[in-house]
């Protein structure tokens, strides 16, 4: 899959060319670049994975910067990460869906989440997921993703090792099941669930 051929937005096409992102060749994280998203630990874990395995994987970060993003942006400029970790900025919904489906895995190891919508979006796109074993992320992804302690860099690195080394047929089988699972998360089911809760009250 050549992502340059399917990006609709010329700006995103330029980004894809610049970073040479190819199907199965990169990890992806989405959302704001803020401390709650735990990016510093995820980037450190990615560095450990590359150092000990010699992996050619890259790591793409997409989303919006905040006033608290400077530590992340400084870290990815370090010499050992500069050519491996990239900040893509804001992506359109269509382009984000393409990137999710083409990624080796979504990395969504937040400290806490109220729901964790990108986990369901990744599953719906057929992408493997690495996420936290805490709060709503555990509820959404238990048995369907690689679960990690979000405060343990070595555990996150272990999960990257596992996903990168797992046979593609096994990953595809899990992802197919996850696509069906993600289809249950509709606006209608969300509304009906809330109505049911109100009725029970």
Short mmCIF file of C-alpha atoms in Angstrom, two decimals, residues 2-5 7 10-21 58 88:
data_model
loop_
_atom_site.label_atom_id
_atom_site.label_comp_id
_atom_site.label_asym_id
_atom_site.label_seq_id
_atom_site.Cartn_x
_atom_site.Cartn_y
_atom_site.Cartn_z
CA UNK A 2 1.44 3.35 -1.04
CA UNK A 3 -0.16 5.89 1.25
CA UNK A 4 0.85 8.68 -1.11
CA UNK A 5 -1.69 7.43 -3.65
CA UNK A 7 -4.19 10.59 0.71
CA UNK A 10 -2.26 17.48 -0.92
CA UNK A 11 -0.74 18.63 2.37
CA UNK A 12 -1.05 15.14 3.85
CA UNK A 13 0.33 13.63 0.65
CA UNK A 14 3.43 15.76 1.12
CA UNK A 15 3.73 14.56 4.72
CA UNK A 16 3.42 10.93 3.66
CA UNK A 17 6.16 11.37 1.06
CA UNK A 18 8.39 13.13 3.56
CA UNK A 19 8.11 10.39 6.18
CA UNK A 20 7.86 7.39 3.80
CA UNK A 21 5.03 5.74 5.71
CA UNK A 58 8.64 4.30 12.49
CA UNK A 88 2.17 14.85 11.50
#
